[in-house]
Coordinates of C-alpha atoms in Angstrom, one line a residue:
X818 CA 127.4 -98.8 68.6
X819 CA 130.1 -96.7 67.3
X820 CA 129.9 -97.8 63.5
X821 CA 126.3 -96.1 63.5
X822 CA 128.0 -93.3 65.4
X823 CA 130.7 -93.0 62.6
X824 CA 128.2 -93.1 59.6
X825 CA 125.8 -90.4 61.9
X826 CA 128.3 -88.5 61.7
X827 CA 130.7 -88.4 58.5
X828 CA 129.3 -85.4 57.0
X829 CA 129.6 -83.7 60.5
X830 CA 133.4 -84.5 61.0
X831 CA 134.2 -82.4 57.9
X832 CA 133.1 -78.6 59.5
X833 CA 133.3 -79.7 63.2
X834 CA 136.9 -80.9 63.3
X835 CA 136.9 -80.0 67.4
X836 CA 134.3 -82.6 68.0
X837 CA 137.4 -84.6 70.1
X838 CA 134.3 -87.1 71.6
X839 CA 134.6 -88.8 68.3
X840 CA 137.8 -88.1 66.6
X841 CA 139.2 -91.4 68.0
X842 CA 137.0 -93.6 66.3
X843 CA 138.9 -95.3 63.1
X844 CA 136.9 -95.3 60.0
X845 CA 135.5 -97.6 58.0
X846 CA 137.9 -100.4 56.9
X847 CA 136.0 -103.2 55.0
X848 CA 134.8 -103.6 51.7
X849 CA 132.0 -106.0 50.3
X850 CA 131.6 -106.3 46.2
X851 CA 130.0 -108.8 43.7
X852 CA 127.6 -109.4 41.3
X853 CA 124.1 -110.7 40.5
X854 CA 123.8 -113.3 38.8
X855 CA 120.6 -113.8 36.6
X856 CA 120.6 -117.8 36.7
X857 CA 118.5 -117.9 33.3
X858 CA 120.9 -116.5 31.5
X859 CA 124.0 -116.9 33.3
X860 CA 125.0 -113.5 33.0
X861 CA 124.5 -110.7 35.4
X862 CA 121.1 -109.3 36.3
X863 CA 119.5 -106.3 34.8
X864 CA 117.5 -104.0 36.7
X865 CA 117.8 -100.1 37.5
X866 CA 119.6 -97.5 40.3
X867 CA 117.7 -96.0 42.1
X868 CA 115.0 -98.0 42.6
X869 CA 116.1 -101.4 41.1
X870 CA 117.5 -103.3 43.7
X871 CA 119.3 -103.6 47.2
X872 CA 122.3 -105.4 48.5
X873 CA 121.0 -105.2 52.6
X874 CA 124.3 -106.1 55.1
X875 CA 123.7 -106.8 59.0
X876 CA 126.4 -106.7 61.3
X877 CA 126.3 -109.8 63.5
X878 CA 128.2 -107.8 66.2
X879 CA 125.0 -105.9 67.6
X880 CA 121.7 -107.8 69.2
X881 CA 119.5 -105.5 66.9
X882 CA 121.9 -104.2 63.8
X883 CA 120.4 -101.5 61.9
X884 CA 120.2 -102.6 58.5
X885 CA 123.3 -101.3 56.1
X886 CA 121.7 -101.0 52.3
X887 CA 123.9 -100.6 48.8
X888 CA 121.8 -100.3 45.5
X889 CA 122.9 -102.8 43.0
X890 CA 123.9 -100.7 39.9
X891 CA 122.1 -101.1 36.2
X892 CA 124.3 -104.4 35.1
X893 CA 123.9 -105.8 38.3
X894 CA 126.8 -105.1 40.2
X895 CA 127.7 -103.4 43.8
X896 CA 130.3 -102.6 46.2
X897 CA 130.5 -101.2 49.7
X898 CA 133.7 -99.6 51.0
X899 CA 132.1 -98.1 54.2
X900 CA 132.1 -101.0 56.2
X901 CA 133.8 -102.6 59.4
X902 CA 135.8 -105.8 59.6
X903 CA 133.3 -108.1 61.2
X904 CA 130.6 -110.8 60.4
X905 CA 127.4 -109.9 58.2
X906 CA 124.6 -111.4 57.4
X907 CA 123.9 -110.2 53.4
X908 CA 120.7 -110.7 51.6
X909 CA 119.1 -108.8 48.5
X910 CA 116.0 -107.0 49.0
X911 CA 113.2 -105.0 46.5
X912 CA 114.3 -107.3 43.4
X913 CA 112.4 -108.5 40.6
X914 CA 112.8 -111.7 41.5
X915 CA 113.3 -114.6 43.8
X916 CA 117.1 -114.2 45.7
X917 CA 119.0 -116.9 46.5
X918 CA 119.2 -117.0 50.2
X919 CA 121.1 -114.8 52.4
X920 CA 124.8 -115.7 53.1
X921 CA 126.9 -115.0 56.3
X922 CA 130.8 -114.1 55.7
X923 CA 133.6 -112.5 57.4
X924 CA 135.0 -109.9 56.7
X925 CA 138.6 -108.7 56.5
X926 CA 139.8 -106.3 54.3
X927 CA 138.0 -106.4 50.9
X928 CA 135.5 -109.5 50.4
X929 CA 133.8 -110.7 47.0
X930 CA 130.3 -111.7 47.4
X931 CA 128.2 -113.0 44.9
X932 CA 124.6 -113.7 44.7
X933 CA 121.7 -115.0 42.2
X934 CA 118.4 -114.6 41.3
X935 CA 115.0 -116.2 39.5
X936 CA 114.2 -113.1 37.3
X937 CA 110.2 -113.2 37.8
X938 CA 110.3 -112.7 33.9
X939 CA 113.2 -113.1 31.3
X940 CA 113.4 -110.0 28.1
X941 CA 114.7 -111.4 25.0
X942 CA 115.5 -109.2 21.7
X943 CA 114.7 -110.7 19.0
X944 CA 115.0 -107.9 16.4
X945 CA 115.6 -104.3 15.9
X946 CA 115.3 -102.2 13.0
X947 CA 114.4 -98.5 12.3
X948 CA 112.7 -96.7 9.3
X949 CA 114.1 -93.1 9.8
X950 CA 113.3 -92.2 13.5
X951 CA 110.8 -94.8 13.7
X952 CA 112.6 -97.7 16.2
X953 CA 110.7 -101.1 15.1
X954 CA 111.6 -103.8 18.5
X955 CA 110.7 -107.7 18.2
X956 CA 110.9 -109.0 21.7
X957 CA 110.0 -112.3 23.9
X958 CA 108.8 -112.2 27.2
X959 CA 108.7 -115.2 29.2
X960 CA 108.0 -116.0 32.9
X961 CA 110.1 -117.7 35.2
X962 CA 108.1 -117.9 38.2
X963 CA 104.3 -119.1 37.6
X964 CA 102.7 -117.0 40.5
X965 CA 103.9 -113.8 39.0
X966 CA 101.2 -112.0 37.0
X967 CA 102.3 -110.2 34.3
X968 CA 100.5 -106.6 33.8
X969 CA 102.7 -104.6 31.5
X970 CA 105.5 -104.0 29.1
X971 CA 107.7 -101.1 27.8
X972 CA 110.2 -99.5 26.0
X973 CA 112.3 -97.0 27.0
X974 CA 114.3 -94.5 24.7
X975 CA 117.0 -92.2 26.1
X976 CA 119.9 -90.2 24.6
X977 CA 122.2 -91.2 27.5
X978 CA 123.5 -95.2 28.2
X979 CA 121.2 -94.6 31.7
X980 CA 117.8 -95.8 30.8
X981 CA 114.9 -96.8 32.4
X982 CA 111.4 -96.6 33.7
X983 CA 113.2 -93.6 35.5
X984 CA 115.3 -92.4 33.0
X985 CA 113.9 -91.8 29.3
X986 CA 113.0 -89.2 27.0
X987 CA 110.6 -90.9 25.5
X988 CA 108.2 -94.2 26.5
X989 CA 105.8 -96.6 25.4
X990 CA 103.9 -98.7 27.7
X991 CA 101.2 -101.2 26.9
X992 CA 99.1 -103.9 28.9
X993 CA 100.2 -107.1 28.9
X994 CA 99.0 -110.1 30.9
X995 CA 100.7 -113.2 29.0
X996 CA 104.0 -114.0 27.9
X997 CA 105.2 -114.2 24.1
X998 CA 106.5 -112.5 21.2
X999 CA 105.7 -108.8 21.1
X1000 CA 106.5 -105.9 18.6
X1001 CA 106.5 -102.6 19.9
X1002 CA 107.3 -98.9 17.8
X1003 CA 109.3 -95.8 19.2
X1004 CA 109.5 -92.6 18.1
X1005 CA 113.1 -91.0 18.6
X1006 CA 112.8 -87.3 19.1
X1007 CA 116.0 -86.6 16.2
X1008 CA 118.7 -88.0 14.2
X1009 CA 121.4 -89.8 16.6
X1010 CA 122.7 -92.1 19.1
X1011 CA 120.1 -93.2 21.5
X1012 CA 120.2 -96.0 24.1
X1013 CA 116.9 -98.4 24.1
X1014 CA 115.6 -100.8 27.2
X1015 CA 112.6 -103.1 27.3
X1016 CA 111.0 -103.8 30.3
X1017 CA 108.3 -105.9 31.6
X1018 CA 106.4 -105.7 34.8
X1019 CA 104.7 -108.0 37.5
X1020 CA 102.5 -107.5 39.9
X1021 CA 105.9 -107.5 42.2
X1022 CA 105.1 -105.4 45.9
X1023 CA 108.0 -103.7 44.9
X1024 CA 106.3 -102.5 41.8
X1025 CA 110.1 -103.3 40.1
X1026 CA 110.6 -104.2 36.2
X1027 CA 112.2 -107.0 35.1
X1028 CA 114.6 -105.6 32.0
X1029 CA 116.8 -106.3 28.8
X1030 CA 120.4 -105.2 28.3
X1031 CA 120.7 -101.6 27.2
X1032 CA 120.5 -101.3 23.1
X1033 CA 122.2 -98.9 21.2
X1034 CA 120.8 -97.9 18.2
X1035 CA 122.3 -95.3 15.7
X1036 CA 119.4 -93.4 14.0
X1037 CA 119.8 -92.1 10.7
X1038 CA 117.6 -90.9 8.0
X1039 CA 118.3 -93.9 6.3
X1040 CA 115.9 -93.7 3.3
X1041 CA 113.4 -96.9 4.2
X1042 CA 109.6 -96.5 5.2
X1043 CA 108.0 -98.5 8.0
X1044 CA 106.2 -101.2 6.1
X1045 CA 103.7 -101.3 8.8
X1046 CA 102.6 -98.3 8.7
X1047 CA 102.6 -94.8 11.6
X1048 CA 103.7 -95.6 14.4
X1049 CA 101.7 -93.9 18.5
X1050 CA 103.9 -93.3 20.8
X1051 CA 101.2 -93.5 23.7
X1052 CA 103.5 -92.6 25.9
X1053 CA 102.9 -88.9 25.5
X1054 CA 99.3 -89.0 27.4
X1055 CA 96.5 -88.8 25.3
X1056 CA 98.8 -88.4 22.0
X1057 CA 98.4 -84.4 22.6
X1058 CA 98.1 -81.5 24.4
X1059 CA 95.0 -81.4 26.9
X1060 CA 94.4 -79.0 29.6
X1061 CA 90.8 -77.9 30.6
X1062 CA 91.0 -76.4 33.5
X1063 CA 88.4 -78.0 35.3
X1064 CA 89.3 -76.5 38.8
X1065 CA 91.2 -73.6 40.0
X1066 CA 94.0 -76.0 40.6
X1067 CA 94.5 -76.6 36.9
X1068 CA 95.9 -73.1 37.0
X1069 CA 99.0 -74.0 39.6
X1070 CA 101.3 -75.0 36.8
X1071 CA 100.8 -72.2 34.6
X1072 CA 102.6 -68.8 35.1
X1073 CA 101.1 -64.7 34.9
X1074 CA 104.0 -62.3 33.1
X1075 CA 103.9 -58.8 32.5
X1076 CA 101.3 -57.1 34.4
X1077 CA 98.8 -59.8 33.6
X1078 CA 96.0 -61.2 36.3
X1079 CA 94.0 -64.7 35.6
X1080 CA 91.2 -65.1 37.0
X1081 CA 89.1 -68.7 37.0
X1082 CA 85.5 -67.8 37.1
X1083 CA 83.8 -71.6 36.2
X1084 CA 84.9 -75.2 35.6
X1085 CA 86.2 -74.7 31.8
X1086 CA 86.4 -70.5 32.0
X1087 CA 89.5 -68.9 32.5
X1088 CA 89.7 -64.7 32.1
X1089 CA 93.3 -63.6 31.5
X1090 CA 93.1 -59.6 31.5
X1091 CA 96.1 -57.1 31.2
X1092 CA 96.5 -54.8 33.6
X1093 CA 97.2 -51.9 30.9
X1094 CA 97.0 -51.4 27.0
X1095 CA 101.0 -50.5 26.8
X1096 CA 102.5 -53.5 26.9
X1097 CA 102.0 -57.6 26.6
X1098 CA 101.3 -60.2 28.9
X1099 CA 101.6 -64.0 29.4
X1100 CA 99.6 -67.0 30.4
X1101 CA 102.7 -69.6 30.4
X1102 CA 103.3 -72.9 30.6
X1103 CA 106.8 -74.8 30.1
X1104 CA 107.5 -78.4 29.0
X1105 CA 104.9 -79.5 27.5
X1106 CA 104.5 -82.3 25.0
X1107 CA 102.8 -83.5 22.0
X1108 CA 103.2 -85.2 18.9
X1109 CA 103.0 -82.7 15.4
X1110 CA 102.9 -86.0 13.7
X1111 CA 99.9 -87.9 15.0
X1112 CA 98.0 -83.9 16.2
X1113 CA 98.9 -81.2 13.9
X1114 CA 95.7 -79.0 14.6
X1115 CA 96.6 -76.6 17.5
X1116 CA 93.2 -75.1 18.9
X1117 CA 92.4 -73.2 21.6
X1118 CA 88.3 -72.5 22.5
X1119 CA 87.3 -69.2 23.5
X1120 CA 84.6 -67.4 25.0
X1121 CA 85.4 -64.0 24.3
X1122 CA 88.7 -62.1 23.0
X1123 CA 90.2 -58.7 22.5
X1124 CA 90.7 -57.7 18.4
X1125 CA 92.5 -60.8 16.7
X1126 CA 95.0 -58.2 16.2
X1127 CA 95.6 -58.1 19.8
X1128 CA 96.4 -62.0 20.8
X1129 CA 98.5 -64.1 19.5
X1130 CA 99.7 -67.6 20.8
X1131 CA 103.4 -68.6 20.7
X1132 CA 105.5 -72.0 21.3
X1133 CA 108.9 -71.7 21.8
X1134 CA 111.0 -75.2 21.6
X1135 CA 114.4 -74.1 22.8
X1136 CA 115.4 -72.9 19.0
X1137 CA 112.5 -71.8 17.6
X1138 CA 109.8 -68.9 18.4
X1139 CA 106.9 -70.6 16.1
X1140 CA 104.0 -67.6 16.5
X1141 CA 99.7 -68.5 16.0
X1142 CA 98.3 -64.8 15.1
X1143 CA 94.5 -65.0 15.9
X1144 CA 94.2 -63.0 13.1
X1145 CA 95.8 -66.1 10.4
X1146 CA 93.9 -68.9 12.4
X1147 CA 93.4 -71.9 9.7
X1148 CA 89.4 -71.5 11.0
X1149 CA 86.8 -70.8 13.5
X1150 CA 85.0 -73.1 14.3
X1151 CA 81.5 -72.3 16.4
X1152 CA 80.7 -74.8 19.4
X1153 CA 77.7 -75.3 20.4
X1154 CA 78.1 -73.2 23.9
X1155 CA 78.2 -70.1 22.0
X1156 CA 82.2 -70.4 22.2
X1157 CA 84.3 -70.7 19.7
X1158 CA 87.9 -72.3 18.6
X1159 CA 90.4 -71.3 17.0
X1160 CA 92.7 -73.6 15.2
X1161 CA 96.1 -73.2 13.3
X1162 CA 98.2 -76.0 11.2
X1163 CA 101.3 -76.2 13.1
X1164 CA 103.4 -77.9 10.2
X1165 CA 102.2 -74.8 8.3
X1166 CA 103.8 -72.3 10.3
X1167 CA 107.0 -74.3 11.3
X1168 CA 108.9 -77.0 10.5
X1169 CA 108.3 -79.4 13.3
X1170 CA 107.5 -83.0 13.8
X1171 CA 107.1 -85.6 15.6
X1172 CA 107.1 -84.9 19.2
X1173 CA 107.9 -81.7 20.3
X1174 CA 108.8 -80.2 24.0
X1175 CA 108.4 -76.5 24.1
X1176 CA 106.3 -73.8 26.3
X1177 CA 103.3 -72.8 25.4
X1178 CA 102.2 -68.6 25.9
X1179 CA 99.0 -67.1 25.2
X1180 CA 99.8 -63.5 24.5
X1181 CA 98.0 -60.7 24.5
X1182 CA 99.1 -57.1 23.0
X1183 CA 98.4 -53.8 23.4
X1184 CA 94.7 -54.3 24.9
X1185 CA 93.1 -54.2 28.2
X1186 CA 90.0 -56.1 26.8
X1187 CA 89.8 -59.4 28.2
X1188 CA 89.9 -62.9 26.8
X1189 CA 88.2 -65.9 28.2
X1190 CA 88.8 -69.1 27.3
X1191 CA 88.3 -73.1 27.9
X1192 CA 91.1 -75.5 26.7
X1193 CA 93.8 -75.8 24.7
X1194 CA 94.0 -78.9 22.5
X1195 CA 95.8 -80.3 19.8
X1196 CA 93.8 -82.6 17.0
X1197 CA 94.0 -84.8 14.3
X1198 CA 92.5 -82.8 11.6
X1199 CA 90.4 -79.5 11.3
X1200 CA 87.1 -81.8 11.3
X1201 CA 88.1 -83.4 14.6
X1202 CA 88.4 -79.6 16.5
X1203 CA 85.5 -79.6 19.2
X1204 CA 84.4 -83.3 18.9
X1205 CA 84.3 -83.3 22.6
X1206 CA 83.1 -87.3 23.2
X1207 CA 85.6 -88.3 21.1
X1208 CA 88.7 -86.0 21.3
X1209 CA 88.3 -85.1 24.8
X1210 CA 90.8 -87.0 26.4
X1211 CA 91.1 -89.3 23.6
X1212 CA 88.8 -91.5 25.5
X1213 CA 85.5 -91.9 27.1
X1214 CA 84.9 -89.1 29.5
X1215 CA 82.3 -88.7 32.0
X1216 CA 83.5 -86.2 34.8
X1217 CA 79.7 -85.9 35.9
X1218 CA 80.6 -82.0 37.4
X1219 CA 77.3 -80.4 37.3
X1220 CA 73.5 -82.2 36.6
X1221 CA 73.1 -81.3 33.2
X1222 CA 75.8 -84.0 32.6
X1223 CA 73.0 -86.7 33.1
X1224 CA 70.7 -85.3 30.3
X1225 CA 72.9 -87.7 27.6
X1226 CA 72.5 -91.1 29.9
X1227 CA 69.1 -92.8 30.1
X1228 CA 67.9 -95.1 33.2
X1229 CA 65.9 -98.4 32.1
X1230 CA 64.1 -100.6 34.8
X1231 CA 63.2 -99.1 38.0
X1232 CA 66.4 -97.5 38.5
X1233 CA 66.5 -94.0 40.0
X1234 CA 69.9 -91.2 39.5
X1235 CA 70.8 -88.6 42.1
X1236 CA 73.4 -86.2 41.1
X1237 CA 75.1 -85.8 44.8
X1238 CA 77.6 -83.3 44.5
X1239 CA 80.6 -82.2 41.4
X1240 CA 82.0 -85.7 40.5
X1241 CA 79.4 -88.2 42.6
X1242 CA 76.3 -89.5 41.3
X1243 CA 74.6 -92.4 43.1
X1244 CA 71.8 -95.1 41.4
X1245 CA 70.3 -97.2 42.9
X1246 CA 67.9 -100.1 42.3
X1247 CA 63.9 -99.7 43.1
X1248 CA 63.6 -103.5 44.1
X1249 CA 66.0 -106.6 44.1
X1250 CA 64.2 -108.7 41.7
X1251 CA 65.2 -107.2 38.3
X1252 CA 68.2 -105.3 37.4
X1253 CA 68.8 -101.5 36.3
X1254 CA 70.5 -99.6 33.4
X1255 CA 72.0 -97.1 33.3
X1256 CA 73.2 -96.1 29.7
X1257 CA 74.5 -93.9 27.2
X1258 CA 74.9 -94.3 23.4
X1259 CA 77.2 -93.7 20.5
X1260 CA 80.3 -93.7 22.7
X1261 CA 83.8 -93.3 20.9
X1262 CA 86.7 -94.5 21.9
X1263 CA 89.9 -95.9 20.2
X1264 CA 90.9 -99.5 22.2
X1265 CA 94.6 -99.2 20.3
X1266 CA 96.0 -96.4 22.2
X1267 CA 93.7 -96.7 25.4
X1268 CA 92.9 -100.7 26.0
X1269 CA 91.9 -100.1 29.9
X1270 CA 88.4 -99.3 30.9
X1271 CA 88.3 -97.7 34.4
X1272 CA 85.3 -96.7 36.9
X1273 CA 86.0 -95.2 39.7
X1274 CA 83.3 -95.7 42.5
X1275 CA 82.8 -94.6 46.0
X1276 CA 80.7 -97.0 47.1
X1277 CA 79.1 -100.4 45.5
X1278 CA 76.9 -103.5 45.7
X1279 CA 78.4 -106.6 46.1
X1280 CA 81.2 -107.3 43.1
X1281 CA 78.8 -110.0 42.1
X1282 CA 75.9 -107.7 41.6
X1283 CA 77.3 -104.9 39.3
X1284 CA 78.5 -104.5 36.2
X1285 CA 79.6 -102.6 32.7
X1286 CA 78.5 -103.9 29.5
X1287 CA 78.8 -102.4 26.0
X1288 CA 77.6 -103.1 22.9
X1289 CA 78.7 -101.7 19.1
X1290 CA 75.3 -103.2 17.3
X1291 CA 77.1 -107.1 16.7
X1292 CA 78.8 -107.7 20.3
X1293 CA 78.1 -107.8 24.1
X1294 CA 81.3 -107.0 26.1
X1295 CA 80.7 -107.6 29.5
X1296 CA 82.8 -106.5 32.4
X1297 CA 82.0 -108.1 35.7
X1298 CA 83.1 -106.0 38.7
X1299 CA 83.9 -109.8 40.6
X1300 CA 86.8 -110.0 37.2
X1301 CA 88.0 -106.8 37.6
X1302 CA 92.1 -106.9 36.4
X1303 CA 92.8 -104.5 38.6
X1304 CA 91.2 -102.4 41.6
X1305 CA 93.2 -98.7 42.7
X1306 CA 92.6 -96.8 46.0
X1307 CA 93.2 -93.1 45.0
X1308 CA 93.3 -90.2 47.7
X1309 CA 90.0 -89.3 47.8
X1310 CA 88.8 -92.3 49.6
X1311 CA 87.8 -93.4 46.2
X1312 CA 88.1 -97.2 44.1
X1313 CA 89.2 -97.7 40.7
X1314 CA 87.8 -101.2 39.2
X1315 CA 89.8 -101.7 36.0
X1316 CA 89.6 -104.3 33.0
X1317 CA 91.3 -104.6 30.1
X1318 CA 89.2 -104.6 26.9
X1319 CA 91.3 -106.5 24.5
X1320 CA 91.7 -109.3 27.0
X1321 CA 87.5 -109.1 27.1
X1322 CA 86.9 -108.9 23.4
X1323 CA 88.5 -109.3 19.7
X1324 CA 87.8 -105.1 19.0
X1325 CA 90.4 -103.1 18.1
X1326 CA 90.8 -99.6 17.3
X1327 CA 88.5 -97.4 17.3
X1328 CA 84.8 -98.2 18.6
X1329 CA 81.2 -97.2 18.6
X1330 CA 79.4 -98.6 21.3
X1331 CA 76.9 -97.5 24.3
X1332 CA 78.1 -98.1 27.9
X1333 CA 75.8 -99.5 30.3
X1334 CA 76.1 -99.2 34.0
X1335 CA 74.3 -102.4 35.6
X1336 CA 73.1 -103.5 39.3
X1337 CA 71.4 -106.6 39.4
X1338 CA 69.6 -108.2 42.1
X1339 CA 70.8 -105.9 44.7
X1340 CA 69.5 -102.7 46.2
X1341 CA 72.4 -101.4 47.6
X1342 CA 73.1 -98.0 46.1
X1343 CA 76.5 -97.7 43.7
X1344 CA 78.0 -93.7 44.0
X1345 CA 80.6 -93.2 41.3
X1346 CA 82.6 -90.6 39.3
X1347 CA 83.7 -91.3 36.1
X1348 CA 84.4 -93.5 33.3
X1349 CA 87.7 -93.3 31.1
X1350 CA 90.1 -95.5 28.9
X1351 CA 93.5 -95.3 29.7
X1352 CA 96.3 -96.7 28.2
X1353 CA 97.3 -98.3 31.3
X1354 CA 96.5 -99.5 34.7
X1355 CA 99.9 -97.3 36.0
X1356 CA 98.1 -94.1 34.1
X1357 CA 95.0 -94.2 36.1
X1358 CA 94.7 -91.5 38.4

């Protein structure tokens, strides 16, 4: 098969011009281009390279051809000029919707092959406005093939015409499981020219989105105010800055400067210690993101620390150096560990907003005294610093890592708890007449920004025999593990069950409700890890 010789070895040929074995075979000398044709719309199909969509040729020459694939470009077009003369079967492959069948052709010299396609779900703009950096979208989505169930939508902002689920700077997702007019907010990182893309996505294997023409919008400080009011760019996880070094693996992404060691002694305790009392050091991380906007309180909770004249925190955007001297923190706040945080106003020591990219350093000066600390966090408002239901995450929270964990959650009705091991704790019903609680109260949790509750569960009673129900005083939300939207393997061997909670219920915003785990009827035991909100069934981890 010397055509799979030649392509073998085209980047060879360059630096190994003596290789005379295959110097007489004649390159490539056939080209195939065309469009795809979005036969909804009659114009050509949008979609995403990489990733989007493939234009797959067989050579009817060989008994077993090895496939030949070209990604259709972002407006739906393709060409491939490293071909033979020759007969090819040519079919499209990983779209986002249904092909029209393959077609066989000739081939001699350059041939123009076009193809269409059933989007699985058509994007409509319907408006677009913005109110200073705030980017207001009105959008339909509609479905063109019934079987295709529709799990999310998007917007995607980028300062470059190239933009995607692949290629943004910034992104809002949200759940979505029927078609209809939507109106989604983005926030645009400055004053410009930036390129926007809706999306919409099935439960396609391929995991593709169906999308809208690129949209360029010019954003000026124009004067008007959003008449609906601030606009969340969930995109940014959890709104903030969260890292609480949970495991000695949280530490990976951070990096030790200047005669500086780190040392993780305890899930949440971190010591950072210079080596010497001449100099600085740095605990770094780079490219991290939050929103000065929506979180302006930056915190950071400590066990211990040298003099606040010795440590300092410092952010540093590209441009800017903006410097948090322990010793002008906003306020200390004691937490009821025995550790406390520290917590600056970031819009009073710079002039920063909305969401910001930069490193964050913890610094220390000119001391060999250690400091110790926990998280770093940005919040809402100096009340919100240390709420750690609440803020933590954003969401609801249960890592279950040591015993103590279970002191909040009560059992009801012959129902025993065994804490197993950091992150697995198994109940289990006494008999299989009746039906056991397990529950917690006063939960907080904001269903806006984070709409889908998650379990995730190593092992279970039949999907009929378990369940999650939570009530805020008026309502009973029940989520039946049989009606689970969605259900995730993740590496551990572990199960996510997933539902969304504005599909379940009319609440909205943010609740106060307890959580009850429930097996009923069944004494198999059910082993799980945690409970969260996320803000989408592609966040859950």
């Amino acid at each position: 098969m010397k055509r799979l010789l030649y392509i073998s070895l085209m980047l060879v040929v360059f630096t190994s011009c003596h290789m005379n074995d295959y110097d007489n075979y004649s390159g490539p000398n056939a080209s195939i281009y065309g469009v795809i044709i979005d036969d909804v719309t009659n114009e050509s199909f949008q979609t995403e390279q990489p990733d989007g969509a493939r234009v797959v040729f067989m050579e009817k020459a060989y008994e077993n051809p090895e496939p030949i694939k070209t990604w259709v470009q972002a407006e739906g077009n393709y060409r491939n000029d490293a071909l033979w003369n020759g007969t090819y079967d040519v079919y499209l492959d990983e779209i986002a919707g249904i092909p029209s069948p393959a077609q066989t052709v000739e081939v001699n010299g350059e041939k123009e092959l076009n193809f269409t396609v059933t989007p699985f779900l058509s994007i409509d703009t319907l408006s677009i406005n913005n109110y200073g950096k705030t980017i207001s979208i009105e959008y339909h989505i509609s479905k063109n093939v019934n079987d295709e169930e529709i799990t999310e939508r998007a917007v995607f902002l980028n300062s470059i015409d190239r933009v995607s689920q692949k290629f943004n700077e910034v992104t809002v997702k949200k759940s979505t499981n029927a078609e209809g007019d939507f109106k989604d907010k983005i926030l645009a990182p400055d004053f410009g020219t930036y390129y926007i893309r809706l999306g919409a996505l099935t439960k396609n294997a391929n995991g593709n989105y169906n999308y809208s023409k690129v949209i360029k919008v010019e954003v000026t400080d124009n004067g008007l105010e959003d008449p609906d009011g601030e606009v969340v760019n969930p995109g940014i996880e959890e709104g903030r800055i969260f890292e609480s070094f949970d495991e000695e693996s949280s530490l990976d992404a951070w990096e030790t400067k200047y005669n500086f060691t780190t040392e993780f002694l305890e899930p949440g305790k971190v010591k950072i210690t210079m080596g010497s009392i001449d100099g600085y050091g740095i605990f770094a991380k780079n490219n991290v993101k939050y929103n000065v906007d929506l979180f302006p309180i930056f915190a950071i909770k400590v066990y211990n620390t040298p003099p606040d004249d010795n440590w300092q925190i410092k952010m540093y955007d590209g441009q800017v150096d903006v410097v948090l001297n322990a010793n002008e923190a906003m306020g200390k706040k004691d937490l009821p560990d025995g550790s406390k945080a520290y917590y600056w106003d970031i819009t009073a020591v710079s002039n920063w907003t909305g969401e910001k990219v930069s490193n964050i350093q913890i610094a220390v000066v000119g001391s060999g005294q250690p400091l110790t600390f926990g998280w770093i966090r940005s919040f809402k408002d100096e009340n919100a610093v240390g709420e750690e239901d609440f803020y933590k995450e954003g969401r609801v929270y249960e890592l279950f890592d040591e015993e103590s964990k279970l002191d909040s959650w009560e059992t009801k009705y012959n129902f025993t708890t065994e804490f197993l091991e950091a992150g697995k704790v198994k109940i289990t019903m006494g008999s299989i007449d009746g039906y056991g609680i397990f529950a917690k109260n006063n939960v907080k949790y904001n269903l806006d920004l984070f709409p889908i509750f998650a379990i995730k569960v190593y092992n279970t009673p039949p999907d009929d025999n378990w369940q999650i129900k939570m009530y805020d005083g008026q309502v009973d939300v029940v989520l039946n593990a049989s009606e689970a939207t969605g259900k995730k393997e993740l590496p551990d061997g572990s199960k996510v069950y997933c539902w969304d909670m504005t599909a379940k219920s009319d609440w909205s915003g943010e609740k106060v409700s307890n959580i009850q785990i429930a097996v009923v009827g069944s004494s198999q035991p059910l082993t799980f890890g945690w409970l969260k909100t996320f803000e989408d069934e592609n966040s859950i981890r």
